[in-house]
XYZ file of C-alpha atoms in Angstrom:
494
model
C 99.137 125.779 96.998
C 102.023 123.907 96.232
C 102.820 123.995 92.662
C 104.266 121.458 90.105
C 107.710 122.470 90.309
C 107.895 122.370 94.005
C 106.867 119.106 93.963
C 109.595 118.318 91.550
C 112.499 119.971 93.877
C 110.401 117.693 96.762
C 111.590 114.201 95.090
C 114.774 115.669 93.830
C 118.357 113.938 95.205
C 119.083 117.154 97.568
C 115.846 118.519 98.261
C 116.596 118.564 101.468
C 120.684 119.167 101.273
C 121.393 116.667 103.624
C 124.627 114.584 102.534
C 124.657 111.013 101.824
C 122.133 108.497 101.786
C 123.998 105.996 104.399
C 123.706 108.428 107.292
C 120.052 108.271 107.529
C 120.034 104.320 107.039
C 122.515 104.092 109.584
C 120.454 106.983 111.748
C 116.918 104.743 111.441
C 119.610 101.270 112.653
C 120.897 102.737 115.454
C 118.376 104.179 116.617
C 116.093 101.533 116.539
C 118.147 99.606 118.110
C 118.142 102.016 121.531
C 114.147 102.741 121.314
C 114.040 99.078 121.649
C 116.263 98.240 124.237
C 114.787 101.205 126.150
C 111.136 100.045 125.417
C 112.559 96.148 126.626
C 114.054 97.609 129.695
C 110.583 98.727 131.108
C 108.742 95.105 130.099
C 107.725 93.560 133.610
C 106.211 90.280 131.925
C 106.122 89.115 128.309
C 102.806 89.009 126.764
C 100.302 86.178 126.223
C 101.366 84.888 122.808
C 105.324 85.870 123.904
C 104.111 83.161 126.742
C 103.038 80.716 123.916
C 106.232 81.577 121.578
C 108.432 81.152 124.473
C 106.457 77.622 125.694
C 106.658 76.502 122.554
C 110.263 77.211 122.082
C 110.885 75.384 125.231
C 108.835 72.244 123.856
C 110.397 72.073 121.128
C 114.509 71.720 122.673
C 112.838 68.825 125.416
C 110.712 67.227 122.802
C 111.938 67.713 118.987
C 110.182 70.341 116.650
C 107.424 67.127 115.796
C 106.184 67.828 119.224
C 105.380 71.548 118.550
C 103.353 70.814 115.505
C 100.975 68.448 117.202
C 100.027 71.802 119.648
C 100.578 74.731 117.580
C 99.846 74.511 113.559
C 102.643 77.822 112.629
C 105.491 77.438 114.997
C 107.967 78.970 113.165
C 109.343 81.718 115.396
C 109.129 78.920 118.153
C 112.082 76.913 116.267
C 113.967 79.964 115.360
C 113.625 80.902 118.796
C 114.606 76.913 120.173
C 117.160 76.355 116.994
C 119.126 80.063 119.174
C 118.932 78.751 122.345
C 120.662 75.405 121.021
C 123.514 76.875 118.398
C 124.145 79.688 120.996
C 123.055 79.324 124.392
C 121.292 82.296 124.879
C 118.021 81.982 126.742
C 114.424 81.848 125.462
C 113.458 85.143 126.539
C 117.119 87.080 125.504
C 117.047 85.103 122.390
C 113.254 86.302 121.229
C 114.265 89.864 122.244
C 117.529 89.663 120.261
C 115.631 88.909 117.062
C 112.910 91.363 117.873
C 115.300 94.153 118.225
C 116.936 92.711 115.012
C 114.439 92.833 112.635
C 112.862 96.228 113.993
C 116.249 97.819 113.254
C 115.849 95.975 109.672
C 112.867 97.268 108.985
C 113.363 100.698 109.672
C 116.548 100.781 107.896
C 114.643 99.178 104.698
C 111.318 101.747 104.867
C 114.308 104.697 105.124
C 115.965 102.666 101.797
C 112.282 102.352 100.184
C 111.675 106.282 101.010
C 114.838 107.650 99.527
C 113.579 106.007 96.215
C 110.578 107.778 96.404
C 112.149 110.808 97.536
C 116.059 110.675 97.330
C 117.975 112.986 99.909
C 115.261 113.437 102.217
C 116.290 110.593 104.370
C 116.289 112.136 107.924
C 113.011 112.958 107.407
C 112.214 109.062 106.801
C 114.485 107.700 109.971
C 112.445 110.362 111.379
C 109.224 109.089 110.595
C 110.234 105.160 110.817
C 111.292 105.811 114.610
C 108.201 107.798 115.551
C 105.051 106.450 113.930
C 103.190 104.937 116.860
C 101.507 101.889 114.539
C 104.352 99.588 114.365
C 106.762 101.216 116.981
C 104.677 100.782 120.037
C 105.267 97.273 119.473
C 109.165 97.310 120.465
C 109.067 95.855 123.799
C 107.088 92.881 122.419
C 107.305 89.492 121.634
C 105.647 88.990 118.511
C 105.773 87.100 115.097
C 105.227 90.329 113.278
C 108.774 91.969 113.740
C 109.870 89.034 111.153
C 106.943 89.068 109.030
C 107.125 92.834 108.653
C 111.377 92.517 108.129
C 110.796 90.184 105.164
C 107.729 91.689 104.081
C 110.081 95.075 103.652
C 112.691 93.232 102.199
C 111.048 91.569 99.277
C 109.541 95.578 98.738
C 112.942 96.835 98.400
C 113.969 93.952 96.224
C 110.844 94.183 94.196
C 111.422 98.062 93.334
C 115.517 97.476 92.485
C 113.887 94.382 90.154
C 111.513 96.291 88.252
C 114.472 98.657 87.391
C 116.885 95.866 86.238
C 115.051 92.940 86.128
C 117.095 89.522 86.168
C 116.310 85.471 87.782
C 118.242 86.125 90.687
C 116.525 88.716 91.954
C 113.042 87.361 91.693
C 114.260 84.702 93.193
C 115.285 86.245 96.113
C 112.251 88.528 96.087
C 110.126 84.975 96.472
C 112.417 83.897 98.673
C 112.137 86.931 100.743
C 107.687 86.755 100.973
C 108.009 82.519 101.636
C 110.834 83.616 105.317
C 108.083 86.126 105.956
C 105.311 83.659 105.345
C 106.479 81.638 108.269
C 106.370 84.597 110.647
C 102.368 85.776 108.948
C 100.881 83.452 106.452
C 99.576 86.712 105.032
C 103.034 87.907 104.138
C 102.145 85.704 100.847
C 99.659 88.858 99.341
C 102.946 90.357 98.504
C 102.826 87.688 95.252
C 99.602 88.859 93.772
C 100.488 92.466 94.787
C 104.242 92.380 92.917
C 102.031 90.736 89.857
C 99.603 93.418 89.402
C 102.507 96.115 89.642
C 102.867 94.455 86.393
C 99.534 94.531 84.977
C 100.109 97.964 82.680
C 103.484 95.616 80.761
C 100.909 92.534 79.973
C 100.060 94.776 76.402
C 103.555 93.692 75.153
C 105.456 90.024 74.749
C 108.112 91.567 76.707
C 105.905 92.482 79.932
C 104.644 88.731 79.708
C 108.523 87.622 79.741
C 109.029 89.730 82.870
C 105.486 88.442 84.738
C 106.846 84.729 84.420
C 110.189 85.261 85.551
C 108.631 87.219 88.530
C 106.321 84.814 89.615
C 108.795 81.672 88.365
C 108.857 80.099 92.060
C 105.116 80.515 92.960
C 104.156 79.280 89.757
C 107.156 76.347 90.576
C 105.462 75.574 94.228
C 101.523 75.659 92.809
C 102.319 72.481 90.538
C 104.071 71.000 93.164
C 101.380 71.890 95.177
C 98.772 70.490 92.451
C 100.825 67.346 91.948
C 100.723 66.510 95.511
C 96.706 67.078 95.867
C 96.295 64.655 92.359
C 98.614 62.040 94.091
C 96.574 61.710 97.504
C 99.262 62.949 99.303
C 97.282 66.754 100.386
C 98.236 68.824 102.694
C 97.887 68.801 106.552
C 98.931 72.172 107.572
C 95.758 73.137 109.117
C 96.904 76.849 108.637
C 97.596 77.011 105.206
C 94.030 75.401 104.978
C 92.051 78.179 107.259
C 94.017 81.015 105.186
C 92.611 79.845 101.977
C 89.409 78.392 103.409
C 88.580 82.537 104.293
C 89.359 83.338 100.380
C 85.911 81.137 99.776
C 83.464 83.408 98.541
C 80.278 81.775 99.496
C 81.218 81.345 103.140
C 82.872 84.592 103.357
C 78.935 85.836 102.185
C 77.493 83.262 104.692
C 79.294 84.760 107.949
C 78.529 88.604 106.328
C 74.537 87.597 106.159
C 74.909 86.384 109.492
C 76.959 88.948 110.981
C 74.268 91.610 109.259
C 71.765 89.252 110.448
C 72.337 90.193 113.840
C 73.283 93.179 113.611
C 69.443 93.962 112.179
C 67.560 91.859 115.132
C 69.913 93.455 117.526
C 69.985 97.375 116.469
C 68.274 98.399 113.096
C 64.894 98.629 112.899
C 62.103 97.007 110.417
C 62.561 99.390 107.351
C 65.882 99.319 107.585
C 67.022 95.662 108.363
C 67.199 95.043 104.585
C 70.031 97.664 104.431
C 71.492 95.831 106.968
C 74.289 94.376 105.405
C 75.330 97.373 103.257
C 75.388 99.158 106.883
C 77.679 96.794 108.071
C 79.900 96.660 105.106
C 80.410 100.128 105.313
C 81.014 100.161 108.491
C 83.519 97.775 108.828
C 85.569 99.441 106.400
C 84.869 102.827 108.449
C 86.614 101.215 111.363
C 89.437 99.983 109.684
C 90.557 103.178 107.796
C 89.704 105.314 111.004
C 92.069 103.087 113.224
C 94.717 103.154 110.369
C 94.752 106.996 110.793
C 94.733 106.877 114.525
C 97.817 104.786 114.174
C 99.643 107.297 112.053
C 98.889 109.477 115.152
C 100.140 113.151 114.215
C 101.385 112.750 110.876
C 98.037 112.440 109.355
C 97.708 115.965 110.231
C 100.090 116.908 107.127
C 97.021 115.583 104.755
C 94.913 118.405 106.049
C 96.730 120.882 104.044
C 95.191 119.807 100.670
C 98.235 120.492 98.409
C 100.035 117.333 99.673
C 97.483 115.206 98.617
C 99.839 115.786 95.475
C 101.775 112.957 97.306
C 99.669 110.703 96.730
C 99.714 110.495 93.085
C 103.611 110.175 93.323
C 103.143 107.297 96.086
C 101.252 105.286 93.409
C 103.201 106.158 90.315
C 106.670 105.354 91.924
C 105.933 103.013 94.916
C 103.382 100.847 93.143
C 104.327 97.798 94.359
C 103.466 98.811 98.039
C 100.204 100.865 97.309
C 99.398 97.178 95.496
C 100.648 95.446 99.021
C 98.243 98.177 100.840
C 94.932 97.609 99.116
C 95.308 93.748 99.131
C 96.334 94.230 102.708
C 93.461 96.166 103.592
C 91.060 93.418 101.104
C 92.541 90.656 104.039
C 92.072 92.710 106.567
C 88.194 93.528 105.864
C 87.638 89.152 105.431
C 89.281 88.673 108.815
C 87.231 91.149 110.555
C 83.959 89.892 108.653
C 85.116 86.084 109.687
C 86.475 86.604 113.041
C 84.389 90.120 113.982
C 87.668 91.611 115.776
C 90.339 93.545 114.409
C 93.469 94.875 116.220
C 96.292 97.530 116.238
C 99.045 95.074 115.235
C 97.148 93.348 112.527
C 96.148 96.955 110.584
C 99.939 98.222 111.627
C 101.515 97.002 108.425
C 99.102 99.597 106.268
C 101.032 102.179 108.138
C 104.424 100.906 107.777
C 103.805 100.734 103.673
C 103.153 104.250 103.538
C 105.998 105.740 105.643
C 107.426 107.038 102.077
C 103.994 108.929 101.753
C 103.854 110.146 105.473
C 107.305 111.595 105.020
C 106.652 113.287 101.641
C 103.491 114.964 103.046
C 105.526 115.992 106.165
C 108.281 117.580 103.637
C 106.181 119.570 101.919
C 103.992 120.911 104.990
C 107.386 121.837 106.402
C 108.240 123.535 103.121
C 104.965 125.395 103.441
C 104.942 126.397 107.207
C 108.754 126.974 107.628
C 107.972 128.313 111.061
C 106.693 125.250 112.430
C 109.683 122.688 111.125
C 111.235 122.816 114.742
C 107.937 122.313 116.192
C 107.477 119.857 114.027
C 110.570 117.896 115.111
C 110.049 118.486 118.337
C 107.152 116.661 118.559
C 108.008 113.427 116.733
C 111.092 113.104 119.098
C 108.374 113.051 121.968
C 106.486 110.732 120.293
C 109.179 108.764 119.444
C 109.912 108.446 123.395
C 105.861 108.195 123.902
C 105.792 104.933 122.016
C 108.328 102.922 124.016
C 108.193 104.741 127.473
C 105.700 102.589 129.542
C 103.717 104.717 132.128
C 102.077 102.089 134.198
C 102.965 100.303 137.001
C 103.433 96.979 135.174
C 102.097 93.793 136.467
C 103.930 93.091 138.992
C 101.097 91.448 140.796
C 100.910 88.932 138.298
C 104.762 87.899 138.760
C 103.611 87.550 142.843
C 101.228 85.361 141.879
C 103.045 83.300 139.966
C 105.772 82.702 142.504
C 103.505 82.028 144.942
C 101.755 79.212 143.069
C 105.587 77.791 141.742
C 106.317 77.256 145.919
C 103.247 76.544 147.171
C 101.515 74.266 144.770
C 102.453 70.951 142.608
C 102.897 70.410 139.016
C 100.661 67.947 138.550
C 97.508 69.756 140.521
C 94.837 70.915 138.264
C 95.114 74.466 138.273
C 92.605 77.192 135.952
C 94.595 80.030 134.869
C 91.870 83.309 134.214
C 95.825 84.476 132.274
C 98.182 81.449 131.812
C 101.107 83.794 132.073
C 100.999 83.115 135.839
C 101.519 79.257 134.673
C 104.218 80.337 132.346
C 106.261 82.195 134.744
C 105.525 79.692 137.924
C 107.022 77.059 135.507
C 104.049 75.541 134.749
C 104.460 76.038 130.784
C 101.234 77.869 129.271
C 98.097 76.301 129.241
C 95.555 76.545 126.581
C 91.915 76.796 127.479
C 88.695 78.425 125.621
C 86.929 78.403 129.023
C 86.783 81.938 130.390
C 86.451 83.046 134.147
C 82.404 83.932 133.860
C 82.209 80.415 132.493
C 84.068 79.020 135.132
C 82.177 80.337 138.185
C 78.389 79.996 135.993
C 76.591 77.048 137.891
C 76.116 74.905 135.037
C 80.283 74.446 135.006
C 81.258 71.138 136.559
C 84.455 71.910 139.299
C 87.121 69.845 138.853
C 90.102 72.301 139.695
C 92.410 72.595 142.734
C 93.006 75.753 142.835
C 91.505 78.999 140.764
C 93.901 81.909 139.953
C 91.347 84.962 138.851
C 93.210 88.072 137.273
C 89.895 89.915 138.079
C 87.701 90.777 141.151
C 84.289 89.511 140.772
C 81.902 91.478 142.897
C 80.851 89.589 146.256
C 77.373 88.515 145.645
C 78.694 86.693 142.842
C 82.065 85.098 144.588
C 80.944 84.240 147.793
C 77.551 82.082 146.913
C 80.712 80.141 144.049
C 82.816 79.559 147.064
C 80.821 78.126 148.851
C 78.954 75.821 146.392
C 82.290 74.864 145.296
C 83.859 74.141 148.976
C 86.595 76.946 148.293
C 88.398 80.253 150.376
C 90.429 83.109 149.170
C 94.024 81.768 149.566
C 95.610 84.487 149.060
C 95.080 88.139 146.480
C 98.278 90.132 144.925
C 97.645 93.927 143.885
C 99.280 95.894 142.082
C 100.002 100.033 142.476
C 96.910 100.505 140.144
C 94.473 98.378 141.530
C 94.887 95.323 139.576
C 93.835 91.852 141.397
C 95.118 88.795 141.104
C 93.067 86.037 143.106
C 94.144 82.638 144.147
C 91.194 80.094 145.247
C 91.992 76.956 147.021
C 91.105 74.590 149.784
C-alpha cells in the first residue's frame, strides 16, 4: 500500500527528477504536432461533417457569412475556416487541418501545464499521457469542431486554476472570454461557468468569497441582463441553437422523452412485473454505458486504478483540480440529457471526460510505476505503441468513394437530381454537400415517390430487393466502385 508520505514525494516539484517544466510543454507541442501530421497524411477523404464544415466554408466566401446562417444554425468553424482562406489563401481543406493540428498541439501543451499543478515535475509523464490516450487523440486526422472547443475549454481551466490563486478582473475576464471562443466551436463549452462557480461554493460562508464569485462570473452575469433586456424589449433571440441547448435543460420534457424512452423499452423487452421498474432500469443503464465507454476510452491507463492504493489520487484530483472534477460531473450531467433526448451517444462527445482527467491518469500511472519498478519500461513501451495505434490508419481507406465521385463530376450535370446514400461523393464531385433525412431503405421502400436521376448507394442491397426497385423504377447498374475491403459504392441511372 502506498502510504501518506509517498504520496506526498508523488506531488512534490522533483518527484520525478526530471529538469524543468518547459521541456515537457514543449515535448507534448511538438509532438503533437507530428502525431497529427502523420495521422493527416493517411486521411483518404474528410469525414461527413468535415464535408459540411468545408461546404459551408465555401458558401460562405461565394455568398457572405448571412448565407451560412440561413443553412446551418452554429457555423462558426465554417467562417474561421472561410475568414483563412480569404486573409491567407490557403485552401479549405489545408486551412481546417492547419487549425486542427493547432489547437491539438494547444491542448496538449495546456493538460501537460494543468498536470504539473497537480503534480509539479512529473511532466513527461503528462506529455506522455496527453499524446497517448486514445479518447481525444484518435481524433487527429479529423475535421471537427471539437479540437477548438476542447483548446478553449483547456484554456479557461488553466486560467481558472492561476485565478483562484491570485484572483484579479483581468483574469476572469479572460477566463469568460476563453468558455464564450469555445462556445462557438460546442455550445456546451458554456458548463465551464456553472462549473468555475461551484469551485467556489466552500468561500460563499465569508463576504470575501461573495466578492470573488461576482468578479468571476462579472461577464455572464453582464450578458444574462443583456440577454433579459432584449427578451423584455421584443427583440428575442433567433439562434435556433442557443434555443435547443436550453430547451433540453427543461425538466418536464427532459421527464417526458425518459417515460417514453422507458416506455418502450418495457413493451419492447421487460416483462409485466417489471415494466414499472422500467425507467429506473433505463436510468441506470444509461449511465452504465456512459462511464463504461469513458473507461474504454482511457484504454490502458485505467488499468493503474486496479491497484487500489492509487485511488489515493483521486482525493488529490478533487482537492487541487476542483475546477475540472466540477467541469467533469456537469459534463457527464449533459451528457446523460443528450443521450436520454437524442438516445445516441458517441466517442467524441464523452472524449472531453477523458481529457479533464489526464492529471489523474498520470498520477495513478506515477505511483503504479513507483510500485512495480520493474514494469516502468514496459510501461512506456506500450503507450509509445499506443500513441502510434491512435493515428496509424490500418484500412484501406475509401478510395472507392473518391472513384465514385469522379465519375459522377465527368459524367453527370450539376443541375440533375442526384440522391447521395453519403453526400461526400457530392462534396468531392463538386457538387457541394447535400442535406437529406431520407435514408437508402427509405429510398428504395415502394411507398417512396422516384424523382431522382441517378442513385449513388454506398451499400449493396441484396438482389431480391434491388432488382424488383430497378425495374419498378425504369433503372440499371451504371456502374459499382470497390474498394480492397469489399466496400461498394453503386451508381443507378438510365
Amino acid at each position: 500500500m502506498v502510504r501518506p508520505a509517498t504520496l506526498a514525494r508523488a506531488f512534490s516539484r522533483h518527484a520525478c527528477g526530471i529538469g524543468e517544466d518547459v521541456g515537457p510543454v514543449l515535448v507534448a507541442l511538438l509532438g503533437s504536432v507530428l502525431l497529427s501530421l502523420l495521422a493527416i497524411s493517411q486521411v483518404t477523404m474528410v469525414g461527413r461533417d468535415a464535408a459540411l464544415y468545408l461546404d459551408l466554408a465555401r458558401q460562405a466566401g461565394e455568398h457572405g457569412p448571412t448565407a451560412v446562417f440561413r443553412s446551418y444554425d452554429w457555423p462558426w468553424f465554417s467562417l474561421l475556416l472561410a475568414a483563412t482562406r480569404m486573409f491567407f489563401g490557403l485552401p479549405l481543406e489545408a486551412a481546417a487541418y492547419l487549425w486542427c493540428t493547432v489547437f491539438m498541439a494547444g491542448t496538449s501543451a495546456l493538460i501537460v501545464l494543468v498536470t504539473l499543478r497537480f503534480s509539479p515535475g512529473c511532466g513527461y509523464w503528462a506529455s506522455l499521457v496527453a499524446l497517448s490516450l486514445p479518447a481525444f487523440n484518435q481524433f487527429r486526422g479529423d475535421i471537427i469542431r471539437e479540437h477548438g472547443s476542447w483548446f478553449f475549454c483547456i484554456l479557461a481551466l488553466h486560467l481558472g486554476l492561476q485565478w483562484f490563486e491570485r484572483g484579479g478582473w483581468w483574469r476572469a475576464a479572460a477566463i469568460q472570454t476563453a468558455i464564450a471562443l469555445g462556445s462557438l466551436f460546442r455550445l456546451e463549452a458554456a458548463i465551464l461557468v456553472p462549473a468555475l462557480a461551484a469551485s467556489l461554493l466552500g468561500e460563499l460562508n465569508t463576504r470575501q468569497g461573495w466578492k470573488r464569485m461576482l468578479q468571476l462570473n462579472a461577464l455572464p452575469l453582464a450578458g444574462a441582463v443583456a440577454a433579459g433586456l432584449a427578451l423584455l424589449s421584443g427583440g428575442g433571440t433567433s439562434q435556433p441553437r442557443v434555443a435547443g441547448f436550453v430547451a433540453l435543460l427543461d425538466p418536464q420534457a427532459l421527464l417526458l422523452s425518459l417515460d417514453t424512452m422507458a416506455s418502450q423499452f418495457a413493451d419492447t423487452i421487460l416483462e409485466y412485473h417489471a415494466k414499472e421498474d422500467a425507467r429506473q432500469i433505463l436510468l441506470f443503464g444509461l449511465l452504465l454505458t456512459l462511464l463504461m465507454k469513458f473507461c474504454a476510452l482511457n484504454g490502458p491507463l485505467c488499468l493503474p486504478f486496479l491497484y487500489r492504493a492509487n485511488w489515493l489520487a483521486v482525493g488529490e484530483y478533487w482537492h487541487r483540480l476542483r475546477p475540472l472534477a466540477w467541469t467533469w460531473i456537469l459534463y457527464l450531467c449533459v451528457l446523460f440529457v443528450f443521450f436520454i433526448k437524442f438516445r445516441f451517444i458517441n466517442s467524441r462527445y464523452t472524449s472531453f471526460l477523458n481529457l479533464l482527467v489526464v492529471p489523474l491518469l498520470t498520477m495513478a500511472l506515477i505511483l503504479f510505476c513507483r510500485s512495480h519498478a520493474r514494469w516502468s519500461r514496459v510501461v512506456v513501451l506500450v503507450l509509445l505503441l499506443l500513441m502510434l495505434a491512435n493515428v496509424v490508419s490500418r484500412g484501406p481507406g475509401k478510395t472507392h468513394y473518391l472513384e465514385a465521385a469522379a465519375w459522377m463530376a465527368e459524367n453527370t450535370r450539376a443541375e440533375e437530381a442526384v440522391y447521395y446514400e453519403d453526400a461526400r461523393i457530392a462534396y468531392y464531385a463538386g457538387r457541394g454537400y447535400p442535406r437529406t433525412d431520407v435514408t437508402a431503405q427509405q429510398v428504395m421502400s415502394a411507398n417512396h415517390a422516384p424523382g431522382f436521376r441517378y442513385y449513388v448507394f454506398t451499400h449493396q442491397p441484396d438482389d431480391d430487393t434491388l432488382q424488383p426497385w430497378l425495374a419498378k423504377q425504369r433503372k440499371q447498374l451504371v456502374r459499382r466502385f470497390t474498394n480492397r475491403k469489399g466496400g461498394t459504392v453503386l451508381i443507378i441511372g438510365d
